[in-house]
Amino acid sequence: MNAAARKIQNIYLTLTLGNTLAASFIWGINTLFLLDAGLNNFEAFAANAFFTAGMVLFEVPTGVVADSWGRRVSFLLGTVTLAGSTFLYYLLWQVSAPFWWWAAVSALLGLGFTFFSGAVEAWLVDALHFTEYEGSLEAVLGRGQMVSGIAMLGGSVAGGVIAQATNLGVPFLLRVAVLVAMFAVAFLLMHDVGFTPERSAHPLQATRAVLKASLDGGLRNPPVRYMMLAAPFTEGVGFYVFYALQPYLLQLFGDPRAYAIAGLAAAIVAGADIVGGWLAPLVRKLVHRRTTVLIGSNIISSVVLVVLLATHVFWLALVLLALWAVVASAGTPVRQAYLNDMIASKQRATVLSFASLMGSSGGVVVQPLLGRAADLYGYPASLAMSGAVQLLAAPFILLSRRRRAPADAGTGLAAAP
């Protein structure tokens, strides 16, 4: 890696570290926070579904921002929007607001995250192309996932411990403070490199162009299309399982106010991100095709979720959840590299945002349904159902594999089309 590429990587890792740290303060206690505000399981996961619905609704408009005004502008807007909507969440908790207020603000949180989705990854890949980086894309993305895991580990554990020592609202205020600091960091360090925004005086025309680019580079590109169609099952389940772990582990532990244990649920996923990010490039050296990794990850992690149905011991559940998270995390950089190698530079942020939209759409449907299943049959049964739903993604990954795209066997950073 040359000096210019290393600088880009370091900026990417810094942004990833700060952003994930800010976000993760509440990840370990978010479901408990919603339940403490007076919502039931169905309403809590429905609020999360409105968050993912906000991501679906705003992915295309924020894609216009990223491609028309630049990835840096998109990131800065994301920090401001997410900080403001997080503070509103804190105020709703203070007044025990009715469900529909939670739904509206959850959608605003989704808006904040859509400014990040696609834009940061597209910024990284274009900048690496510009600096003539010739190494493995999985290696850089894997390092990013490891840094994200470290930040998530620290933030989620700290959030749980701080909530137990103070109250469930303080971690939300910490998130706001770190996001404000990240705005300043990104303003100073992040500049669009290897990409020139195409600014348009007509937002509607730009939105139509983004939609067309999403279709041309995404749904009309068969191997990309099948990966997008797999996303609602994998990401929808991922959203649910992550937030269901908090009350599930507390139930097994036997103390509903042990918020540090709830933080442990997020810490497991964080640790898995670190291990998975480290494993991804190593696995790719052993496995010829990227889709082999993705299919294996999908099947194994689905089976683990089903096995949780018969698990009633706290520490055994922790081991199984750690295995689920590691296997799923090891496939993430591989999927990112696979998609990026099939997308043209000019459309990168747009298509990646559209892929995120497809995944978020699964969360809109899956989360409230599985939340309702948890109300009726309990958390173990809902987690087993999650495994069955996630397994539905495997045939789509197999269809993508059968297109034999060059990116499936790729190892380095493909030349920008």
Coordinates of C-alpha atoms in Angstrom, one line a residue:
M1 CA 0.0 0.0 0.0
N2 CA 1.5 3.3 -1.1
A3 CA 1.5 6.4 1.2
A4 CA -1.5 8.1 -0.5
A5 CA -3.6 5.0 -0.2
R6 CA -2.6 4.5 3.4
K7 CA -3.7 8.0 4.2
I8 CA -7.1 7.3 2.6
Q9 CA -7.4 4.1 4.6
N10 CA -6.5 5.8 7.8
I11 CA -9.2 8.5 7.3
Y12 CA -11.7 5.8 6.5
L13 CA -10.8 4.0 9.7
T14 CA -11.0 7.2 11.7
L15 CA -14.5 8.0 10.4
T16 CA -15.6 4.4 11.0
L17 CA -14.2 4.4 14.5
G18 CA -15.9 7.6 15.6
N19 CA -19.2 7.0 13.8
T20 CA -19.6 3.4 15.2
L21 CA -18.6 4.5 18.7
A22 CA -21.3 7.2 18.7
A23 CA -23.9 4.9 17.3
S24 CA -23.1 2.0 19.6
F25 CA -23.6 3.8 22.9
I26 CA -27.3 2.9 22.6
W27 CA -27.2 -0.4 20.7
G28 CA -27.0 -2.5 23.9
I29 CA -29.9 -0.9 25.6
N30 CA -32.2 0.4 22.8
T31 CA -34.9 -2.2 23.1
L32 CA -34.9 -1.8 26.9
F33 CA -35.1 2.0 26.5
L34 CA -38.2 1.6 24.3
L35 CA -39.8 -0.9 26.7
D36 CA -39.0 1.4 29.6
A37 CA -40.8 4.2 27.8
G38 CA -44.0 2.2 28.0
L39 CA -44.0 0.3 24.6
N40 CA -44.7 -3.4 24.4
N41 CA -42.6 -5.8 22.3
F42 CA -44.7 -5.3 19.1
E43 CA -44.6 -1.5 19.5
A44 CA -40.8 -1.5 20.2
F45 CA -40.0 -3.6 17.1
A46 CA -42.5 -1.6 15.1
A47 CA -40.6 1.5 16.1
N48 CA -37.5 -0.2 14.8
A49 CA -39.4 -1.0 11.7
F50 CA -40.2 2.7 11.2
F51 CA -36.5 3.3 11.5
T52 CA -35.8 0.9 8.6
A53 CA -38.8 2.3 6.7
G54 CA -37.1 5.7 7.0
M55 CA -34.0 4.2 5.5
V56 CA -36.0 2.8 2.6
L57 CA -37.8 6.1 2.0
F58 CA -34.7 8.3 2.1
E59 CA -32.1 6.1 0.5
V60 CA -32.7 7.5 -3.0
P61 CA -32.9 11.2 -2.1
T62 CA -29.7 11.0 0.0
G63 CA -28.1 9.1 -2.9
V64 CA -28.8 12.3 -4.9
V65 CA -26.9 14.2 -2.3
A66 CA -24.0 11.9 -2.3
D67 CA -23.7 11.8 -6.1
S68 CA -24.7 15.4 -6.8
W69 CA -23.1 17.2 -3.9
G70 CA -20.4 14.8 -2.8
R71 CA -19.8 12.1 -0.3
R72 CA -18.3 14.5 2.2
V73 CA -21.4 16.7 2.2
S74 CA -23.5 13.5 2.7
F75 CA -21.5 12.4 5.7
L76 CA -21.6 15.8 7.3
L77 CA -25.4 16.0 6.9
G78 CA -25.7 12.5 8.4
T79 CA -23.9 13.5 11.6
V80 CA -26.2 16.6 12.1
T81 CA -29.4 14.7 11.3
L82 CA -28.5 11.7 13.5
A83 CA -27.5 13.9 16.4
G84 CA -30.7 15.9 16.3
S85 CA -33.0 12.9 16.0
T86 CA -31.2 11.0 18.8
F87 CA -31.8 14.0 21.1
L88 CA -35.5 13.9 20.1
Y89 CA -35.5 10.2 21.1
Y90 CA -34.2 11.2 24.6
L91 CA -37.0 13.8 24.9
L92 CA -39.7 11.3 24.0
W93 CA -38.4 8.9 26.7
Q94 CA -38.5 11.8 29.2
V95 CA -42.2 12.4 28.6
S96 CA -43.3 8.7 27.9
A97 CA -44.6 9.8 24.5
P98 CA -47.2 7.7 22.6
F99 CA -46.2 5.2 19.9
W100 CA -46.7 7.4 16.8
W101 CA -44.2 10.0 18.1
W102 CA -41.7 7.2 18.4
A103 CA -42.5 6.1 14.8
A104 CA -41.9 9.5 13.4
V105 CA -38.6 10.1 15.1
S106 CA -37.5 6.6 14.3
A107 CA -38.0 7.4 10.6
L108 CA -35.8 10.6 11.1
L109 CA -33.1 8.3 12.6
G110 CA -33.3 6.3 9.5
L111 CA -32.8 9.5 7.4
G112 CA -29.6 10.2 9.4
F113 CA -28.1 6.7 8.6
T114 CA -29.0 6.9 4.9
F115 CA -26.7 9.9 4.5
F116 CA -23.9 7.4 5.5
S117 CA -25.0 4.3 3.7
G118 CA -23.2 3.9 0.4
A119 CA -21.5 7.3 0.6
V120 CA -18.6 6.3 2.9
E121 CA -17.9 3.0 1.2
A122 CA -18.1 4.7 -2.3
W123 CA -15.7 7.5 -1.1
L124 CA -13.2 4.8 0.1
V125 CA -13.3 2.7 -3.1
D126 CA -13.0 5.7 -5.5
A127 CA -10.2 7.2 -3.5
L128 CA -8.3 3.9 -3.5
H129 CA -8.7 3.7 -7.2
F130 CA -7.4 7.3 -7.5
T131 CA -4.3 6.5 -5.4
E132 CA -3.6 3.4 -7.5
Y133 CA -4.0 0.9 -4.7
E134 CA -3.6 -2.6 -6.1
G135 CA -4.2 -4.8 -3.0
S136 CA -7.2 -6.8 -1.8
L137 CA -10.4 -4.8 -1.2
E138 CA -11.5 -7.4 1.4
A139 CA -8.3 -6.5 3.4
V140 CA -9.2 -2.8 3.7
L141 CA -12.9 -3.5 4.3
G142 CA -12.0 -6.1 6.8
R143 CA -9.8 -3.6 8.7
G144 CA -12.7 -1.2 8.7
Q145 CA -15.0 -3.9 10.1
M146 CA -12.4 -4.7 12.8
V147 CA -12.2 -1.1 13.8
S148 CA -15.9 -0.9 13.8
G149 CA -16.1 -3.9 16.0
I150 CA -13.6 -2.4 18.5
A151 CA -15.6 0.8 18.6
M152 CA -18.9 -1.1 19.0
L153 CA -17.4 -3.3 21.7
G154 CA -16.3 -0.3 23.7
G155 CA -19.4 1.8 23.0
S156 CA -22.0 -0.9 23.7
V157 CA -20.4 -2.1 26.9
A158 CA -19.9 1.5 28.1
G159 CA -23.5 2.3 27.2
G160 CA -24.8 -0.6 29.2
V161 CA -22.6 0.1 32.2
I162 CA -23.4 3.8 32.2
A163 CA -27.1 3.1 31.8
Q164 CA -27.0 0.8 34.9
A165 CA -25.0 3.4 36.9
T166 CA -27.2 6.4 35.8
N167 CA -30.3 5.8 33.7
L168 CA -31.2 4.6 30.2
G169 CA -31.2 8.1 28.8
V170 CA -27.6 9.1 29.4
P171 CA -26.1 6.9 26.6
F172 CA -28.3 8.8 24.1
L173 CA -26.8 12.1 25.2
L174 CA -23.3 10.6 24.8
R175 CA -24.1 9.6 21.2
V176 CA -25.1 13.2 20.5
A177 CA -21.9 14.6 21.9
V178 CA -19.6 12.2 19.9
L179 CA -21.6 12.9 16.7
V180 CA -21.0 16.6 17.1
A181 CA -17.2 15.9 17.5
M182 CA -17.3 13.6 14.4
F183 CA -18.8 16.5 12.3
A184 CA -15.7 18.5 13.1
V185 CA -13.3 15.6 12.3
A186 CA -15.0 14.9 8.9
F187 CA -15.1 18.6 8.0
L188 CA -11.3 18.7 8.5
L189 CA -10.1 15.3 7.1
M190 CA -12.7 14.0 4.5
H191 CA -12.5 15.4 1.0
D192 CA -13.8 13.8 -2.2
V193 CA -10.8 12.2 -4.0
G194 CA -11.2 10.4 -7.4
F195 CA -14.8 11.5 -7.7
T196 CA -16.2 14.8 -9.1
P197 CA -19.9 15.5 -8.0
E198 CA -22.3 16.2 -10.9
R199 CA -24.4 19.0 -9.4
S200 CA -27.9 19.5 -10.8
A201 CA -30.1 22.5 -10.5
H202 CA -33.2 20.2 -10.8
P203 CA -33.6 17.8 -7.8
L204 CA -36.4 15.9 -9.4
Q205 CA -34.4 15.3 -12.5
A206 CA -31.4 14.2 -10.4
T207 CA -33.7 11.8 -8.4
R208 CA -34.9 10.3 -11.7
A209 CA -31.3 9.9 -12.8
V210 CA -30.4 8.2 -9.5
L211 CA -33.3 5.8 -9.8
K212 CA -32.3 5.0 -13.4
A213 CA -28.7 4.4 -12.4
S214 CA -29.9 2.2 -9.5
L215 CA -31.9 0.1 -11.9
D216 CA -29.2 0.0 -14.6
G217 CA -26.3 -0.8 -12.3
G218 CA -28.3 -2.8 -9.8
L219 CA -31.6 -4.6 -10.6
R220 CA -30.8 -4.9 -14.3
N221 CA -27.4 -6.3 -13.6
P222 CA -28.3 -10.0 -12.9
P223 CA -25.5 -11.0 -10.4
V224 CA -26.1 -7.7 -8.5
R225 CA -29.8 -8.1 -8.7
Y226 CA -29.8 -11.5 -7.0
M227 CA -27.6 -10.2 -4.2
M228 CA -30.0 -7.3 -3.7
L229 CA -32.9 -9.8 -3.5
A230 CA -31.1 -11.8 -0.9
A231 CA -30.6 -8.7 1.3
P232 CA -34.1 -8.3 2.7
F233 CA -33.9 -11.8 4.3
T234 CA -30.3 -11.4 5.7
E235 CA -30.5 -7.8 6.9
G236 CA -34.1 -8.0 8.1
V237 CA -33.2 -10.9 10.3
G238 CA -30.0 -9.2 11.3
F239 CA -31.9 -6.1 12.6
Y240 CA -34.3 -8.2 14.6
V241 CA -31.8 -10.6 16.1
F242 CA -29.5 -7.8 17.2
Y243 CA -32.2 -6.0 19.1
A244 CA -33.9 -9.1 20.4
L245 CA -30.7 -10.3 22.0
Q246 CA -31.0 -7.6 24.7
P247 CA -34.3 -8.8 26.4
Y248 CA -33.6 -12.4 25.5
L249 CA -30.3 -12.5 27.4
L250 CA -31.7 -10.6 30.3
Q251 CA -34.5 -13.2 30.4
L252 CA -32.0 -16.0 30.5
F253 CA -29.9 -14.2 33.1
G254 CA -32.8 -13.7 35.4
D255 CA -32.4 -9.9 36.2
P256 CA -34.4 -7.5 34.1
R257 CA -32.4 -4.5 35.3
A258 CA -28.9 -5.9 34.5
Y259 CA -28.3 -3.5 31.7
A260 CA -24.6 -4.4 31.6
I261 CA -25.7 -7.8 30.4
A262 CA -27.8 -6.2 27.7
G263 CA -24.7 -4.3 26.7
L264 CA -22.9 -7.7 26.5
A265 CA -25.3 -8.7 23.6
A266 CA -24.0 -5.8 21.5
A267 CA -20.4 -6.6 22.7
I268 CA -20.7 -10.1 21.3
V269 CA -21.6 -8.7 17.9
A270 CA -18.8 -6.2 18.2
G271 CA -16.2 -8.9 19.0
A272 CA -17.5 -11.0 16.1
D273 CA -17.0 -8.0 13.8
I274 CA -13.4 -7.9 14.9
V275 CA -12.8 -11.6 14.4
G276 CA -14.9 -11.7 11.2
G277 CA -13.0 -8.7 9.7
W278 CA -9.7 -10.5 10.4
L279 CA -11.0 -13.8 9.0
A280 CA -12.5 -12.5 5.8
P281 CA -9.3 -11.9 3.7
L282 CA -7.8 -15.2 5.1
V283 CA -10.9 -17.2 4.1
R284 CA -10.7 -15.6 0.6
K285 CA -7.2 -16.9 0.2
L286 CA -8.6 -20.4 0.8
V287 CA -11.8 -20.2 -1.1
H288 CA -11.8 -19.5 -4.9
R289 CA -15.2 -17.9 -5.2
R290 CA -16.8 -15.2 -3.1
T291 CA -20.3 -16.7 -3.3
T292 CA -19.0 -19.9 -1.7
V293 CA -18.2 -17.8 1.4
L294 CA -21.5 -16.1 1.3
I295 CA -23.6 -19.2 0.9
G296 CA -21.7 -21.0 3.7
S297 CA -22.1 -18.0 6.0
N298 CA -25.8 -17.9 5.4
I299 CA -26.5 -21.5 6.0
I300 CA -24.3 -21.9 9.1
S301 CA -25.6 -18.8 10.8
S302 CA -29.2 -19.8 10.0
V303 CA -28.8 -23.2 11.6
V304 CA -27.3 -21.6 14.8
L305 CA -30.4 -19.4 15.2
V306 CA -32.6 -22.4 14.9
V307 CA -30.6 -24.3 17.6
L308 CA -31.3 -21.5 20.0
L309 CA -34.9 -22.8 20.3
A310 CA -33.6 -25.6 22.4
T311 CA -31.2 -23.5 24.5
H312 CA -32.1 -22.5 28.0
V313 CA -28.7 -22.0 29.6
F314 CA -27.3 -18.4 29.6
W315 CA -23.7 -19.2 28.9
L316 CA -24.5 -21.7 26.2
A317 CA -26.7 -19.1 24.5
L318 CA -23.8 -16.6 24.6
V319 CA -21.5 -19.1 22.9
L320 CA -24.1 -19.9 20.1
L321 CA -24.8 -16.2 19.6
A322 CA -21.1 -15.5 19.3
L323 CA -20.8 -18.2 16.7
W324 CA -23.7 -16.8 14.8
A325 CA -22.2 -13.3 14.8
V326 CA -18.7 -14.4 13.8
V327 CA -19.9 -16.5 10.8
A328 CA -22.2 -13.7 9.6
S329 CA -19.5 -11.0 10.1
A330 CA -16.9 -13.0 8.1
G331 CA -19.1 -12.8 5.1
T332 CA -19.8 -9.1 5.3
P333 CA -16.5 -7.8 3.8
V334 CA -16.7 -10.5 1.1
R335 CA -20.2 -9.3 0.1
Q336 CA -19.1 -5.7 0.1
A337 CA -16.1 -6.5 -2.2
Y338 CA -18.2 -8.6 -4.5
L339 CA -20.8 -5.8 -5.0
N340 CA -18.2 -3.1 -5.4
D341 CA -16.3 -5.0 -8.1
M342 CA -19.5 -5.2 -10.1
I343 CA -20.5 -1.5 -9.9
A344 CA -19.2 1.4 -12.0
S345 CA -17.5 4.2 -10.2
K346 CA -20.0 6.8 -11.3
Q347 CA -22.9 4.8 -9.9
R348 CA -21.2 3.4 -6.9
A349 CA -22.8 5.4 -4.1
T350 CA -26.2 5.2 -5.8
V351 CA -26.2 1.4 -6.3
L352 CA -24.8 0.7 -2.9
S353 CA -27.5 3.0 -1.3
F354 CA -30.1 1.1 -3.4
A355 CA -28.7 -2.2 -2.1
S356 CA -29.0 -0.9 1.4
L357 CA -32.6 0.2 0.6
M358 CA -33.4 -3.4 -0.4
G359 CA -31.9 -4.7 2.9
S360 CA -33.8 -2.2 5.0
S361 CA -37.1 -3.1 3.3
G362 CA -36.7 -6.5 4.8
G363 CA -36.4 -4.9 8.2
V364 CA -39.7 -3.1 7.8
V365 CA -41.6 -6.3 7.4
V366 CA -39.5 -8.8 9.4
Q367 CA -39.0 -6.9 12.6
P368 CA -42.6 -6.3 13.7
L369 CA -43.6 -9.9 12.6
L370 CA -40.9 -11.5 14.6
G371 CA -41.5 -9.1 17.5
R372 CA -45.1 -10.2 17.5
A373 CA -43.9 -13.8 17.4
A374 CA -41.8 -13.0 20.5
D375 CA -45.0 -11.7 22.3
L376 CA -46.9 -14.9 21.4
Y377 CA -44.3 -17.7 21.6
G378 CA -41.3 -16.2 23.3
Y379 CA -37.8 -15.1 22.2
P380 CA -36.3 -18.5 21.6
A381 CA -39.1 -19.4 19.1
S382 CA -38.8 -16.0 17.4
L383 CA -35.0 -16.5 17.0
A384 CA -35.6 -19.9 15.4
M385 CA -38.1 -18.4 13.0
S386 CA -35.4 -15.8 12.2
G387 CA -33.0 -18.6 11.1
A388 CA -35.7 -20.0 8.8
V389 CA -36.3 -16.6 7.2
Q390 CA -32.6 -15.9 6.8
L391 CA -32.1 -19.2 5.0
L392 CA -34.4 -17.9 2.2
A393 CA -31.5 -15.7 1.0
A394 CA -29.4 -18.8 0.0
P395 CA -31.2 -19.5 -3.3
F396 CA -30.7 -15.9 -4.5
I397 CA -27.0 -16.0 -3.7
L398 CA -26.8 -19.2 -5.6
L399 CA -28.5 -17.5 -8.6
S400 CA -25.9 -14.7 -8.4
R401 CA -23.2 -17.4 -8.4
R402 CA -24.5 -19.0 -11.6
R403 CA -24.0 -15.8 -13.5
R404 CA -20.3 -16.4 -13.2
A405 CA -19.4 -12.7 -12.8
P406 CA -15.6 -12.0 -12.9
A407 CA -16.0 -10.3 -9.5
D408 CA -16.9 -13.7 -8.0
A409 CA -13.4 -15.0 -8.4
G410 CA -11.8 -11.6 -8.0
T411 CA -9.1 -11.0 -5.3
G412 CA -7.8 -7.5 -5.9
L413 CA -9.4 -4.1 -6.4
A414 CA -11.1 -4.2 -9.8
A415 CA -10.4 -1.4 -12.2
A416 CA -13.2 1.2 -12.1
P417 CA -15.6 0.5 -15.1

